[in-house]
């Protein structure tokens, strides 16, 4: 998943970012409400973790901004403010859940998974392309029953591609969904990760499942369907 954390306390933001990255998620962080509202409305995220009291726009306003532009991205408030009135305002403005600080990372992660299950149950089902399987719940990948060991970024890349099986994904689309917004768009990081991923999943001379469509991007699909791109 790609997650936006809007939190002005740097120490809390870093704890959340590192904790979620350890679970193989891509995390963008921002420390004010004005930028947070812009990013939440401009980019595609699977979840937004949102503080209430922020410089610029507060969390309630950001939540209304997001819902007002038609986005139904799951939003979890994470705030030191625990009074009932603020919680009701947050939920009425479109938030899906509300946690108060201090908090445990394990509970935060469980709640993120819970609101995503409610929004998109398919996010947690096993993904399959030919004899390649990926389990989002256990973070395990198998090719023909044999375990494939991937880095966190490789796992996120493969998961994104498998969720979009048979779709040609441009380099820009991959960067926006698998890398943070501050990543260098001119680096060869996408190409390098695709190359390493192909090496790892093409074990025991198995047929290639990823194709490079010159000038367009990358696609993952059944070997029989990829044949058309190699003619």
Tab-separated table of C-alpha atoms in Angstrom, residues 32-173:
chain	number	residue	atom	x	y	z
A	32	UNK	CA	1.434	20.811	7.551
A	33	UNK	CA	-2.216	20.801	6.600
A	34	UNK	CA	-1.961	22.925	3.468
A	35	UNK	CA	0.509	20.580	1.758
A	36	UNK	CA	-1.284	17.585	3.252
A	37	UNK	CA	-4.576	18.589	1.646
A	38	UNK	CA	-2.880	19.167	-1.713
A	39	UNK	CA	-1.105	15.800	-1.702
A	40	UNK	CA	-4.172	13.902	-0.506
A	41	UNK	CA	-6.241	15.381	-3.355
A	42	UNK	CA	-3.552	15.216	-6.033
A	43	UNK	CA	-1.965	11.789	-5.602
A	44	UNK	CA	-3.429	8.317	-5.241
A	45	UNK	CA	-3.033	6.763	-1.781
A	46	UNK	CA	-4.409	3.594	-0.259
A	47	UNK	CA	-4.668	5.188	3.198
A	48	UNK	CA	-4.224	8.622	4.789
A	49	UNK	CA	-3.067	8.895	8.412
A	50	UNK	CA	-4.089	12.349	9.574
A	51	UNK	CA	-3.383	14.476	12.642
A	52	UNK	CA	-6.060	16.884	13.861
A	53	UNK	CA	-4.114	19.967	14.959
A	54	UNK	CA	-1.836	21.033	12.095
A	55	UNK	CA	-0.248	24.246	10.789
A	56	UNK	CA	-2.368	25.641	7.971
A	57	UNK	CA	-5.453	23.491	7.491
A	58	UNK	CA	-6.526	21.225	10.349
A	59	UNK	CA	-7.392	17.564	9.932
A	60	UNK	CA	-11.146	18.123	9.764
A	61	UNK	CA	-10.726	20.555	6.870
A	62	UNK	CA	-8.372	18.203	5.043
A	63	UNK	CA	-10.840	15.365	5.435
A	64	UNK	CA	-13.625	17.529	3.991
A	65	UNK	CA	-11.321	18.572	1.123
A	66	UNK	CA	-10.603	14.938	0.254
A	67	UNK	CA	-14.240	13.870	0.361
A	68	UNK	CA	-15.304	17.035	-1.431
A	69	UNK	CA	-13.184	16.222	-4.473
A	70	UNK	CA	-14.752	12.769	-4.721
A	71	UNK	CA	-11.970	10.642	-3.248
A	72	UNK	CA	-12.976	7.781	-0.950
A	73	UNK	CA	-9.438	7.042	0.283
A	74	UNK	CA	-9.574	5.474	3.777
A	75	UNK	CA	-8.680	8.115	6.398
A	76	UNK	CA	-7.487	7.357	9.916
A	77	UNK	CA	-7.181	10.221	12.394
A	78	UNK	CA	-4.214	9.969	14.767
A	79	UNK	CA	-4.497	12.786	17.271
A	80	UNK	CA	-3.685	13.833	20.808
A	81	UNK	CA	-7.200	15.298	20.950
A	82	UNK	CA	-9.467	12.655	22.415
A	83	UNK	CA	-12.700	14.504	23.275
A	84	UNK	CA	-15.927	13.114	21.904
A	85	UNK	CA	-16.867	16.282	20.023
A	86	UNK	CA	-13.677	16.221	17.911
A	87	UNK	CA	-14.062	12.502	17.212
A	88	UNK	CA	-17.642	13.025	16.061
A	89	UNK	CA	-16.582	15.928	13.821
A	90	UNK	CA	-13.839	13.821	12.262
A	91	UNK	CA	-16.122	10.867	11.592
A	92	UNK	CA	-18.900	13.116	10.291
A	93	UNK	CA	-16.431	14.809	7.914
A	94	UNK	CA	-15.630	11.449	6.334
A	95	UNK	CA	-12.959	9.809	8.490
A	96	UNK	CA	-13.053	6.017	8.759
A	97	UNK	CA	-11.389	5.646	12.169
A	98	UNK	CA	-9.932	7.716	15.001
A	99	UNK	CA	-7.006	6.869	17.298
A	100	UNK	CA	-5.643	8.940	20.163
A	101	UNK	CA	-2.006	9.420	21.123
A	102	UNK	CA	-0.062	7.785	22.668
A	103	UNK	CA	-0.557	4.726	20.496
A	104	UNK	CA	1.107	1.440	19.605
A	105	UNK	CA	2.365	0.755	16.094
A	106	UNK	CA	0.796	-2.690	16.151
A	107	UNK	CA	-2.671	-1.229	16.815
A	108	UNK	CA	-2.151	1.473	14.193
A	109	UNK	CA	-1.197	-1.113	11.596
A	110	UNK	CA	-4.148	-3.344	12.542
A	111	UNK	CA	-6.566	-0.449	12.164
A	112	UNK	CA	-5.104	0.499	8.778
A	113	UNK	CA	-5.611	-3.067	7.603
A	114	UNK	CA	-9.156	-3.090	9.012
A	115	UNK	CA	-10.324	0.069	7.238
A	116	UNK	CA	-8.763	-1.161	3.999
A	117	UNK	CA	-10.589	-4.482	4.309
A	118	UNK	CA	-13.848	-2.573	4.643
A	119	UNK	CA	-13.094	-0.336	1.664
A	120	UNK	CA	-11.565	-2.957	-0.606
A	121	UNK	CA	-11.768	-6.618	0.480
A	122	UNK	CA	-9.921	-7.663	-2.692
A	123	UNK	CA	-6.788	-5.856	-1.410
A	124	UNK	CA	-6.155	-8.760	0.958
A	125	UNK	CA	-6.773	-11.694	-1.372
A	126	UNK	CA	-3.964	-13.746	-2.866
A	127	UNK	CA	-2.717	-12.542	-6.255
A	128	UNK	CA	-1.921	-15.046	-9.007
A	129	UNK	CA	-0.253	-14.729	-12.409
A	130	UNK	CA	0.402	-18.094	-14.071
A	131	UNK	CA	2.390	-20.058	-11.421
A	132	UNK	CA	3.423	-16.940	-9.488
A	133	UNK	CA	1.518	-16.182	-6.268
A	134	UNK	CA	1.734	-13.236	-3.874
A	135	UNK	CA	0.052	-13.130	-0.474
A	136	UNK	CA	-0.447	-9.526	0.766
A	137	UNK	CA	-1.206	-10.739	4.297
A	138	UNK	CA	1.957	-12.795	4.831
A	139	UNK	CA	4.187	-10.859	2.394
A	140	UNK	CA	5.239	-14.113	0.776
A	141	UNK	CA	5.844	-14.803	-2.907
A	142	UNK	CA	6.049	-18.247	-4.517
A	143	UNK	CA	6.864	-19.380	-8.058
A	144	UNK	CA	5.604	-22.875	-8.774
A	145	UNK	CA	5.582	-23.536	-5.016
A	146	UNK	CA	9.124	-22.298	-4.467
A	147	UNK	CA	9.620	-19.300	-2.162
A	148	UNK	CA	10.977	-16.144	-3.805
A	149	UNK	CA	12.869	-13.761	-1.523
A	150	UNK	CA	12.269	-10.092	-2.340
A	151	UNK	CA	13.277	-6.762	-0.837
A	152	UNK	CA	10.503	-4.508	0.451
A	153	UNK	CA	10.603	-2.337	-2.668
A	154	UNK	CA	10.623	-5.362	-4.974
A	155	UNK	CA	7.583	-6.751	-3.140
A	156	UNK	CA	5.711	-3.443	-3.481
A	157	UNK	CA	6.584	-3.279	-7.177
A	158	UNK	CA	5.452	-6.841	-7.837
A	159	UNK	CA	2.242	-6.368	-5.852
A	160	UNK	CA	1.358	-3.243	-7.837
A	161	UNK	CA	2.023	-4.986	-11.141
A	162	UNK	CA	0.076	-8.108	-10.176
A	163	UNK	CA	-2.910	-6.018	-9.067
A	164	UNK	CA	-2.820	-4.591	-12.581
A	165	UNK	CA	-2.292	-7.840	-14.476
A	166	UNK	CA	-2.554	-7.467	-18.272
A	167	UNK	CA	-2.270	-3.656	-18.008
A	168	UNK	CA	0.685	-1.794	-19.517
A	169	UNK	CA	2.024	0.375	-16.698
A	170	UNK	CA	4.025	3.431	-17.653
A	171	UNK	CA	7.196	4.353	-15.823
A	172	UNK	CA	5.363	7.384	-14.380
A	173	UNK	CA	2.517	5.241	-13.050
